[in-house]
Coordinates of C-alpha atoms in Angstrom, one line a residue:
M1 CA 3.2 362.1 -2.3
T2 CA 4.9 359.9 -4.9
S3 CA 3.7 357.0 -6.9
P4 CA 4.3 353.5 -5.6
T5 CA 7.3 351.6 -6.8
V6 CA 6.6 348.6 -9.0
V7 CA 8.6 345.6 -7.9
G8 CA 9.5 343.2 -10.8
A9 CA 7.8 343.2 -14.2
P10 CA 4.5 345.0 -14.2
A11 CA 1.2 343.3 -14.9
I12 CA -0.3 346.5 -16.3
V13 CA 1.3 349.2 -18.5
L14 CA -0.8 352.4 -19.0
A15 CA 0.3 354.5 -22.0
T16 CA -0.6 357.2 -24.3
L17 CA 0.9 359.4 -27.0
N18 CA 0.7 363.1 -26.0
A19 CA 0.7 365.9 -28.5
K20 CA 3.8 367.4 -26.7
Y21 CA 6.0 366.5 -23.8
I22 CA 4.7 369.4 -21.7
H23 CA 1.3 367.7 -21.7
A24 CA 0.7 365.2 -18.9
S25 CA -2.2 362.8 -19.3
L26 CA -4.8 363.4 -16.6
G27 CA -6.9 360.5 -17.8
L28 CA -4.2 357.9 -17.3
R29 CA -3.5 359.2 -13.8
Y30 CA -7.1 358.8 -12.9
L31 CA -6.9 355.2 -14.0
L32 CA -3.8 354.7 -11.9
A33 CA -5.3 356.3 -8.8
N34 CA -8.4 354.1 -8.9
L35 CA -6.9 350.7 -9.6
D36 CA -6.8 349.6 -5.9
R37 CA -10.2 351.0 -4.9
H38 CA -12.1 349.5 -7.8
G39 CA -9.9 346.6 -8.9
G40 CA -8.6 345.3 -5.6
A41 CA -5.6 346.0 -3.3
G42 CA -2.2 345.6 -4.9
L43 CA -3.2 346.3 -8.4
R44 CA -1.7 349.8 -8.5
A45 CA 1.7 348.4 -7.3
R46 CA 1.7 346.2 -10.4
T47 CA 1.2 349.0 -12.8
V48 CA 3.5 351.5 -14.5
L49 CA 2.8 354.6 -16.6
R50 CA 4.5 355.3 -19.9
E51 CA 4.0 358.5 -21.8
F52 CA 5.3 359.3 -25.3
T53 CA 4.7 362.0 -27.9
I54 CA 3.1 361.6 -31.3
R55 CA 6.5 362.4 -32.9
R56 CA 8.1 359.2 -31.6
E57 CA 8.4 356.4 -34.0
P58 CA 5.8 353.7 -33.3
S59 CA 8.5 351.0 -33.4
E60 CA 10.5 352.8 -30.7
I61 CA 7.3 353.1 -28.5
V62 CA 6.6 349.4 -28.9
T63 CA 10.2 348.6 -27.9
E64 CA 9.8 350.7 -24.7
L65 CA 6.4 349.1 -23.9
L66 CA 7.9 345.6 -24.3
T67 CA 10.8 346.6 -22.1
S68 CA 8.4 347.7 -19.4
L69 CA 6.4 344.5 -19.7
G70 CA 9.5 342.3 -19.5
P71 CA 9.8 338.9 -21.1
A72 CA 6.7 336.7 -21.4
V73 CA 6.2 334.3 -18.5
P74 CA 4.1 331.2 -19.1
G75 CA 0.9 331.3 -17.1
S76 CA 1.1 335.1 -16.4
R77 CA -1.1 337.7 -17.9
Q78 CA -0.4 341.3 -18.8
V79 CA -2.4 344.3 -19.9
V80 CA -1.6 347.3 -21.9
G81 CA -4.0 350.2 -21.7
L82 CA -3.9 352.9 -24.4
G83 CA -5.5 356.3 -24.2
V84 CA -6.8 357.2 -27.7
Y85 CA -7.6 360.8 -28.8
I86 CA -8.3 362.6 -32.0
W87 CA -4.7 363.8 -32.2
N88 CA -3.0 360.4 -31.7
V89 CA -5.4 357.7 -33.1
A90 CA -3.3 357.1 -36.3
Q91 CA 0.0 356.7 -34.4
T92 CA -1.7 354.6 -31.7
A93 CA -3.2 352.3 -34.2
E94 CA 0.3 351.6 -35.6
V95 CA 1.7 351.1 -32.1
L96 CA -1.1 348.6 -31.5
R97 CA -0.5 346.8 -34.7
L98 CA 3.2 346.3 -34.0
L99 CA 2.6 345.4 -30.4
K100 CA 0.1 342.7 -31.3
A101 CA 2.5 341.3 -33.9
A102 CA 5.3 341.1 -31.3
R103 CA 3.3 339.9 -28.3
P104 CA -0.2 338.7 -29.3
E105 CA -0.9 337.3 -25.9
V106 CA -0.8 340.7 -24.2
A107 CA -4.4 342.0 -23.7
V108 CA -4.7 345.5 -25.1
V109 CA -7.5 347.8 -23.7
L110 CA -8.4 351.1 -25.4
G111 CA -10.1 354.0 -23.9
G112 CA -10.6 357.7 -24.5
P113 CA -13.1 359.9 -26.5
E114 CA -11.9 358.8 -29.9
V115 CA -12.9 355.2 -29.3
S116 CA -16.0 355.9 -27.2
H117 CA -18.3 356.3 -30.3
E118 CA -18.7 354.7 -33.7
T119 CA -16.6 351.8 -32.5
Q120 CA -17.8 349.4 -35.3
Q121 CA -16.2 351.7 -37.9
Q122 CA -12.7 351.8 -36.5
E123 CA -9.8 349.7 -37.4
I124 CA -8.0 350.4 -34.1
V125 CA -11.0 348.9 -32.3
R126 CA -10.8 345.7 -34.4
L127 CA -7.1 345.3 -33.5
A128 CA -7.7 345.7 -29.7
D129 CA -8.9 343.1 -27.2
H130 CA -11.3 345.4 -25.3
V131 CA -12.6 349.0 -25.5
I132 CA -14.0 351.0 -22.6
T133 CA -16.3 353.7 -23.8
G134 CA -16.9 356.9 -21.7
W135 CA -15.8 357.0 -18.1
G136 CA -13.0 354.5 -17.3
D137 CA -12.2 355.3 -13.7
V138 CA -14.1 352.3 -12.3
S139 CA -14.5 350.0 -15.4
F140 CA -10.8 349.8 -16.3
A141 CA -9.8 348.6 -12.8
K142 CA -12.6 346.0 -12.9
L143 CA -11.6 344.8 -16.3
C144 CA -7.9 344.5 -15.4
R145 CA -8.8 342.4 -12.3
A146 CA -10.9 340.1 -14.5
L147 CA -8.2 339.8 -17.2
L148 CA -5.4 339.1 -14.7
D149 CA -7.4 336.6 -12.7
G150 CA -8.4 334.7 -15.8
S151 CA -12.1 335.5 -15.8
Q152 CA -12.4 336.7 -19.4
P153 CA -15.1 339.4 -20.0
L154 CA -17.8 338.4 -22.5
M155 CA -17.9 341.8 -24.2
K156 CA -15.3 343.4 -26.3
V157 CA -16.8 346.9 -26.1
I158 CA -17.6 347.8 -22.5
P159 CA -19.7 350.8 -21.6
G160 CA -17.9 352.8 -18.9
E161 CA -19.5 352.9 -15.5
Q162 CA -20.2 356.4 -14.2
P163 CA -19.9 356.5 -10.5
A164 CA -20.7 359.3 -8.1
L165 CA -17.7 361.6 -7.9
E166 CA -17.0 360.9 -4.3
Q167 CA -16.3 357.3 -5.3
I168 CA -13.4 358.4 -7.6
E169 CA -9.9 358.8 -6.2
L170 CA -8.3 362.0 -7.2
P171 CA -5.2 361.5 -9.4
Y172 CA -2.9 364.3 -8.4
G173 CA -0.6 362.2 -6.3
E174 CA 0.3 360.4 -9.5
Y175 CA 2.1 363.5 -10.8
S176 CA 5.8 362.9 -10.3
D177 CA 8.3 365.5 -9.1
S178 CA 9.5 365.7 -12.7
D179 CA 6.0 366.4 -13.9
L180 CA 5.7 369.2 -11.4
A181 CA 9.0 370.7 -12.5
H182 CA 8.6 370.5 -16.3
R183 CA 5.0 370.1 -17.4
L184 CA 1.6 371.7 -17.3
L185 CA -0.6 370.0 -14.6
Y186 CA -4.1 369.3 -15.7
V187 CA -6.7 369.5 -12.9
E188 CA -10.4 369.7 -12.6
A189 CA -13.1 370.7 -10.1
S190 CA -16.0 369.4 -12.2
R191 CA -16.9 367.1 -15.1
G192 CA -19.5 367.4 -17.8
C193 CA -21.2 370.4 -19.2
P194 CA -24.9 371.6 -19.2
F195 CA -24.7 373.2 -22.6
K196 CA -25.5 371.5 -25.9
C197 CA -23.1 373.0 -28.5
E198 CA -23.2 370.3 -31.1
F199 CA -19.6 370.4 -32.2
C200 CA -18.5 369.3 -28.7
L201 CA -18.7 365.9 -27.2
S202 CA -19.6 367.5 -23.9
S203 CA -23.0 368.2 -25.4
L204 CA -23.8 364.5 -24.8
E205 CA -23.5 365.0 -21.0
K206 CA -26.8 365.7 -19.1
T207 CA -25.2 368.2 -16.8
A208 CA -22.1 369.2 -15.0
W209 CA -21.0 367.4 -11.8
G210 CA -18.8 369.0 -9.2
F211 CA -16.2 367.2 -7.1
E212 CA -16.4 368.0 -3.4
L213 CA -14.6 371.3 -3.3
E214 CA -12.6 371.0 -0.1
R215 CA -11.3 367.7 -1.3
V216 CA -10.1 369.3 -4.5
L217 CA -8.5 372.3 -2.8
G218 CA -6.7 369.9 -0.4
A219 CA -5.2 368.1 -3.3
L220 CA -4.2 371.4 -5.0
E221 CA -2.6 372.5 -1.7
R222 CA -0.5 369.3 -1.6
L223 CA 0.6 369.9 -5.2
Y224 CA 1.6 373.4 -4.4
Q225 CA 3.6 372.4 -1.4
R226 CA 5.4 369.9 -3.7
G227 CA 6.4 372.8 -6.0
A228 CA 3.6 372.8 -8.6
R229 CA 3.1 376.3 -10.1
H230 CA 1.3 375.6 -13.4
F231 CA -2.3 374.5 -13.2
K232 CA -4.5 374.1 -16.2
F233 CA -8.2 373.5 -15.3
V234 CA -10.0 371.3 -17.8
D235 CA -13.5 372.1 -16.6
R236 CA -15.7 373.0 -19.5
T237 CA -17.5 375.7 -17.6
F238 CA -15.3 377.0 -14.8
N239 CA -17.6 380.0 -14.1
L240 CA -20.9 378.1 -14.2
K241 CA -21.2 378.1 -10.4
I242 CA -19.9 381.4 -9.0
D243 CA -19.6 380.2 -5.4
T244 CA -17.2 377.5 -6.6
S245 CA -15.3 379.8 -9.0
V246 CA -14.8 382.4 -6.3
R247 CA -13.6 379.9 -3.8
I248 CA -11.0 378.4 -6.2
L249 CA -9.7 381.8 -7.2
Q250 CA -9.5 382.9 -3.5
F251 CA -7.4 379.7 -2.8
F252 CA -4.9 380.7 -5.4
L253 CA -5.0 384.4 -4.5
D254 CA -4.0 383.5 -1.0
L255 CA -0.9 381.7 -2.3
L256 CA 0.4 384.8 -4.0
P257 CA 3.2 386.7 -2.1
R258 CA 2.2 390.1 -0.7
D259 CA 4.1 393.3 -0.8
D260 CA 2.9 396.2 1.3
G261 CA -0.6 394.7 1.3
E262 CA -0.8 394.4 -2.5
A263 CA -0.6 391.2 -4.6
S264 CA 2.6 391.0 -6.6
A265 CA 3.7 388.9 -9.5
A266 CA 4.2 385.3 -8.6
P267 CA 5.5 382.1 -10.4
L268 CA 1.9 380.9 -10.8
F269 CA 0.1 380.1 -14.0
L270 CA -3.6 379.4 -13.9
H271 CA -5.7 378.5 -16.9
F272 CA -9.5 378.4 -16.9
E273 CA -12.1 378.0 -19.6
V274 CA -15.0 380.4 -19.0
I275 CA -18.4 381.0 -20.4
P276 CA -18.3 384.4 -22.2
D277 CA -21.7 385.7 -21.2
H278 CA -21.6 384.9 -17.5
L279 CA -19.4 387.2 -15.4
P280 CA -21.2 388.5 -12.4
E281 CA -19.7 391.2 -10.1
R282 CA -18.4 388.8 -7.5
L283 CA -16.3 387.0 -10.1
R284 CA -15.1 390.3 -11.6
A285 CA -14.0 391.5 -8.2
M286 CA -11.9 388.3 -7.7
I287 CA -10.4 388.3 -11.1
A288 CA -9.4 392.0 -10.8
Q289 CA -7.1 391.1 -7.8
F290 CA -4.7 388.9 -9.8
P291 CA -1.5 390.5 -11.0
P292 CA -0.2 390.2 -14.5
G293 CA 1.1 386.9 -15.8
V294 CA -1.0 384.6 -13.5
L295 CA -4.5 384.2 -15.0
Q296 CA -5.2 382.9 -18.5
L297 CA -8.9 382.8 -19.5
E298 CA -9.9 380.7 -22.5
I299 CA -13.1 382.2 -23.8
G300 CA -15.1 380.2 -26.3
V301 CA -16.9 382.7 -28.5
Q302 CA -16.9 380.4 -31.5
S303 CA -19.3 382.6 -33.6
F304 CA -21.2 385.8 -33.2
N305 CA -23.7 384.7 -35.9
V306 CA -27.1 384.2 -34.1
T307 CA -28.5 381.9 -36.8
V308 CA -25.4 379.7 -36.7
Q309 CA -25.6 379.6 -32.9
Q310 CA -29.2 378.5 -33.1
T311 CA -28.3 375.9 -35.7
I312 CA -25.7 374.2 -33.4
S313 CA -27.8 374.6 -30.2
R314 CA -25.4 377.1 -28.7
R315 CA -26.9 379.5 -26.1
Q316 CA -24.9 382.7 -26.0
D317 CA -25.8 386.3 -25.3
N318 CA -23.6 388.1 -27.7
A319 CA -24.1 391.5 -26.1
A320 CA -23.2 390.2 -22.7
S321 CA -20.2 388.3 -24.1
E322 CA -18.9 391.4 -25.7
A323 CA -19.4 393.5 -22.6
N324 CA -17.7 390.9 -20.4
L325 CA -14.7 390.7 -22.8
H326 CA -14.4 394.5 -22.8
W327 CA -14.4 394.5 -19.0
L328 CA -11.8 391.8 -18.7
R329 CA -9.6 393.6 -21.2
T330 CA -9.8 396.9 -19.5
H331 CA -10.2 396.1 -15.8
S332 CA -8.1 392.9 -15.3
H333 CA -4.6 391.6 -15.9
A334 CA -5.9 388.3 -17.2
H335 CA -4.4 387.0 -20.5
L336 CA -7.5 386.6 -22.7
H337 CA -7.5 383.7 -25.2
A338 CA -10.7 383.9 -27.3
D339 CA -11.8 381.1 -29.7
L340 CA -13.5 381.3 -33.1
I341 CA -14.4 378.3 -35.4
F342 CA -14.2 378.4 -39.2
G343 CA -16.7 376.2 -41.0
L344 CA -19.7 375.9 -38.7
P345 CA -23.0 375.0 -40.5
G346 CA -24.4 378.1 -42.2
E347 CA -21.4 380.3 -41.4
T348 CA -20.4 382.2 -44.5
L349 CA -17.0 383.8 -45.1
A350 CA -18.6 387.3 -44.8
S351 CA -20.4 386.5 -41.5
F352 CA -17.2 385.0 -40.0
A353 CA -15.3 388.1 -41.1
A354 CA -17.8 390.3 -39.3
G355 CA -17.5 388.2 -36.2
F356 CA -13.7 388.3 -36.4
D357 CA -13.7 392.1 -36.8
R358 CA -16.1 392.4 -33.9
L359 CA -13.9 390.3 -31.6
L360 CA -10.7 391.9 -32.7
T361 CA -12.1 395.3 -31.8
I362 CA -12.5 394.2 -28.2
G363 CA -8.8 393.3 -28.2
P364 CA -8.2 389.9 -26.6
H365 CA -4.5 389.0 -26.4
E366 CA -4.9 386.0 -28.6
I367 CA -7.7 384.9 -31.0
Q368 CA -7.4 381.2 -31.6
L369 CA -8.9 380.3 -34.9
G370 CA -9.8 376.6 -35.3
M371 CA -11.3 374.6 -38.1
L372 CA -14.5 372.7 -37.3
K373 CA -13.9 369.0 -36.7
R374 CA -16.5 366.3 -36.7
L375 CA -15.7 364.5 -33.5
R376 CA -17.0 360.9 -33.4
G377 CA -20.3 360.9 -31.6
S378 CA -20.9 364.7 -31.7
P379 CA -24.4 365.8 -32.7
I380 CA -22.9 368.1 -35.4
A381 CA -23.2 365.1 -37.7
R382 CA -27.0 365.8 -38.1
H383 CA -26.2 368.8 -40.2
T384 CA -24.1 366.9 -42.8
I385 CA -26.8 366.7 -45.5
P386 CA -28.9 369.8 -44.7
H387 CA -25.8 372.1 -44.7
G388 CA -23.7 370.3 -47.3
M389 CA -20.9 369.4 -44.8
H390 CA -18.0 367.4 -46.0
Y391 CA -15.2 366.3 -43.6
A392 CA -11.8 364.6 -44.0
S393 CA -12.2 360.8 -43.6
E394 CA -9.1 360.6 -41.3
A395 CA -8.5 362.2 -38.0
P396 CA -8.8 365.0 -37.1
Y397 CA -11.9 364.9 -39.4
T398 CA -11.5 368.6 -40.4
V399 CA -14.3 370.2 -42.4
W400 CA -13.2 370.8 -46.0
Q401 CA -16.4 372.0 -47.5
T402 CA -19.8 373.3 -46.5
G403 CA -22.9 374.4 -48.3
V404 CA -21.8 378.1 -48.1
M405 CA -18.0 377.8 -48.1
D406 CA -16.3 375.7 -50.8
A407 CA -13.1 373.8 -50.4
Q408 CA -10.9 376.6 -51.8
V409 CA -12.4 379.1 -49.4
L410 CA -11.8 376.8 -46.4
Q411 CA -8.2 376.2 -47.5
R412 CA -7.7 380.0 -47.4
C413 CA -9.2 380.0 -43.9
T414 CA -6.8 377.3 -42.8
R415 CA -3.9 379.4 -44.0
F416 CA -5.4 382.4 -42.3
A417 CA -5.5 380.6 -39.0
R418 CA -1.9 379.5 -39.4
Y419 CA -0.5 382.9 -40.4
W420 CA -2.6 384.6 -37.7
D421 CA -0.9 382.4 -35.0
L422 CA 2.5 383.2 -36.4
L423 CA 2.0 387.0 -36.6
A424 CA -0.6 387.9 -34.1
N425 CA -0.8 385.2 -31.4
S426 CA 3.0 385.0 -31.1
G427 CA 3.0 388.6 -29.9
R428 CA 6.1 389.3 -32.0
F429 CA 4.6 391.9 -34.3
P430 CA 2.1 394.1 -32.4
R431 CA 3.0 397.4 -34.2
T432 CA 3.4 395.8 -37.6
L433 CA 0.1 394.0 -37.2
A434 CA -1.7 397.3 -36.6
L435 CA -0.2 398.6 -39.9
L436 CA -1.2 395.4 -41.7
L437 CA -4.8 395.4 -40.3
H438 CA -5.6 399.1 -40.3
G439 CA -2.9 401.0 -42.1
Q440 CA -3.6 400.2 -45.8
P441 CA -5.5 402.7 -47.9
G442 CA -9.1 401.9 -48.8
V443 CA -9.4 398.7 -46.6
H444 CA -12.0 398.9 -43.8
S445 CA -12.1 395.3 -42.6
A446 CA -9.2 393.9 -40.5
F447 CA -10.2 390.4 -41.6
A448 CA -10.1 391.4 -45.3
S449 CA -6.7 393.1 -44.8
F450 CA -5.2 390.0 -43.2
M451 CA -6.7 387.6 -45.7
A452 CA -5.2 389.7 -48.6
F453 CA -1.8 389.3 -46.9
C454 CA -2.4 385.5 -46.4
D455 CA -3.2 385.1 -50.1
W456 CA -0.1 387.0 -51.1
L457 CA 2.2 385.1 -48.7
W458 CA 0.8 381.7 -49.9
A459 CA 1.3 382.7 -53.5
R460 CA 4.9 383.9 -52.7
T461 CA 6.0 380.9 -50.5
S462 CA 3.6 378.0 -50.9
Q463 CA 4.2 377.2 -47.2
T464 CA 2.4 377.8 -43.9
C465 CA 5.1 376.7 -41.5
S466 CA 8.9 376.7 -41.0
F467 CA 9.0 380.5 -41.2
T468 CA 11.8 382.1 -39.0
P469 CA 11.0 385.5 -37.4
E470 CA 13.6 386.9 -39.8
A471 CA 11.8 385.5 -42.9
L472 CA 8.5 386.9 -41.6
V473 CA 10.1 390.4 -41.2
D474 CA 11.4 390.3 -44.8
H475 CA 8.0 389.1 -46.2
L476 CA 6.1 391.8 -44.3
A477 CA 8.5 394.5 -45.5
V478 CA 8.0 393.5 -49.1
Y479 CA 4.2 393.2 -48.8
L480 CA 3.6 396.4 -46.8
S481 CA 5.8 398.5 -49.0
G482 CA 4.3 397.1 -52.2
A483 CA 0.8 395.8 -52.1
G484 CA 0.1 397.6 -48.8
Q485 CA 1.1 400.9 -50.4
L486 CA 2.8 402.1 -47.2
A487 CA 5.9 404.3 -47.0
A488 CA 9.1 402.2 -46.8
E489 CA 10.4 404.3 -43.9
T490 CA 7.2 403.7 -41.9
V491 CA 7.3 400.0 -42.6
H492 CA 11.0 399.5 -41.7
T493 CA 10.7 401.6 -38.5
T494 CA 7.8 399.6 -37.3
L495 CA 9.3 396.3 -38.1
L496 CA 12.5 397.3 -36.4
A497 CA 10.7 398.3 -33.2
D498 CA 8.8 394.9 -33.2
Y499 CA 12.0 392.9 -33.9
L500 CA 14.0 394.5 -31.2
A501 CA 11.2 394.1 -28.6
S502 CA 10.7 390.4 -29.5
G503 CA 14.2 389.6 -28.3
A504 CA 15.2 388.0 -31.7
R505 CA 18.9 388.5 -32.4
S506 CA 19.6 387.7 -36.0
N507 CA 19.7 390.2 -38.9
P508 CA 16.8 390.2 -41.4
Q509 CA 17.6 391.5 -44.8
A510 CA 14.9 394.2 -44.5
L511 CA 16.6 395.6 -41.4
Q512 CA 20.2 395.6 -42.7
G513 CA 22.1 398.6 -41.3
L514 CA 19.2 399.5 -38.9
L515 CA 19.9 397.1 -36.0
P516 CA 21.9 398.6 -33.1
R517 CA 24.8 396.7 -31.6
R518 CA 23.6 394.6 -28.7
A519 CA 25.1 393.1 -25.6
P520 CA 25.7 389.3 -25.5
Q521 CA 22.5 387.3 -25.2
A522 CA 21.3 386.5 -21.6
D523 CA 20.2 383.1 -20.5
K524 CA 17.0 382.0 -22.1
P525 CA 14.0 382.4 -19.7
K526 CA 12.8 379.1 -18.4
R527 CA 9.1 380.0 -18.6
A528 CA 8.5 380.2 -22.4
L529 CA 4.8 380.4 -22.0
A530 CA 5.0 383.4 -19.8
T531 CA 7.4 385.0 -22.3
R532 CA 4.8 384.7 -25.0
Q533 CA 2.2 386.3 -22.6
D534 CA 4.7 389.0 -21.7
R535 CA 4.8 390.1 -25.4
H536 CA 1.1 390.7 -25.3
Q537 CA 1.4 393.0 -22.2
T538 CA 3.0 395.7 -24.3
P539 CA 0.2 398.3 -25.0
H540 CA -0.7 398.5 -28.7
A541 CA -3.8 398.8 -30.8
V542 CA -4.9 396.3 -33.4

């Protein structure tokens, strides 16, 4: 299935600024798919989708939007819809400002989580003609029909109408062949979340709602037949309803090629976000059947501190979560991506360190360390005064001080997260990381060991990005042989093994004279994401 061709200049342009090209906006495609059903026949055929990245110059984006709209025609009306998120609000505001300066008669409609709350406080809302808060599947189509027909809505800020899910057209036919070939496809089997974790906007939902499963699976089958192989489920609680989870996993398991009765590796990539303390036997049995490189599970641990969990209304059985993570690590081939959050109300550096060490011992392939952000509308705001929370005034509203972690400590945590991603999550330094975390005399906390390295690296370089793999090798060699008090031969041998295994092909200063002569470089693999995962499949202990 392909999207309808727009004949002549469009009446509606739907646009957003994605974080990266590989991301494809699911929200805009829902709006496209529902235009005719909820706005009237023919509306979809008068609409085009334009996606950009946040790295594009706003002036260039406006030029492309104006080219899509075509010249102004007296008596005609046109609409530009912009999806606004925490990562693109600043750039989108500048796009809107330039667009309105060039074509003030074009009606601009905003939607998305960033403009669904605290609308009176936002400059971007002031610049727009209309804002739809919450669900836009139905309300955007109705608003466009009114704007194009000349029946001007009375309200600027319009609460989004939430229909029954069976009234929403699925958006997957709006993914182009190019999307299928080059981008991650975002899909969902449900919306909402029954949990009340106060840092998350999903805590405002009353429950989770599931789409009719056979309808979803039929759409996924059509995507697969068109060549789709990367599916990222955005459901907040994929394993909430086990019957549904098992059925979806069975659907994908049936697509894998079979060799002598056993599942073999396939060009499929599936991402699910799962609840850490809910992994019954039926789901375990299904997960265990997938070969390496197919399943990625994002597991939101966030904090092991019971008091902090209670403060933010998070229900989590820590013992069950730990046991489930252990099982996944030892009995499945799933790539485990576990999340922790710095700066939660009441979380001290010491308690975070204890939780980090506890999670690291389990051995997930990646530990994603995020800084708390005060999302507009999220209930976390109620802790601002009681817990001394201070946040940046501009997006992404990152916490910069709490009652128990001052600004300097949180800056160190920010650097820790960045360096951890470079050294650990990249999968480039598994053996060296083990030395760094556990090999130094007299240090018994992996968190403390890595923090000491972070402080040293920051003092040495004053940077948290733009490190080449070769520069990291050299910095690690200096640190481990000096402050780390490790034998130079051990350090260089370990770094050499990691560097060769990573596939890097330059010549770090620390490895001069140690690198063997290598054959000419082969073609770069097309599946970069899998390459990163493959690095984590090498057995090692951290």
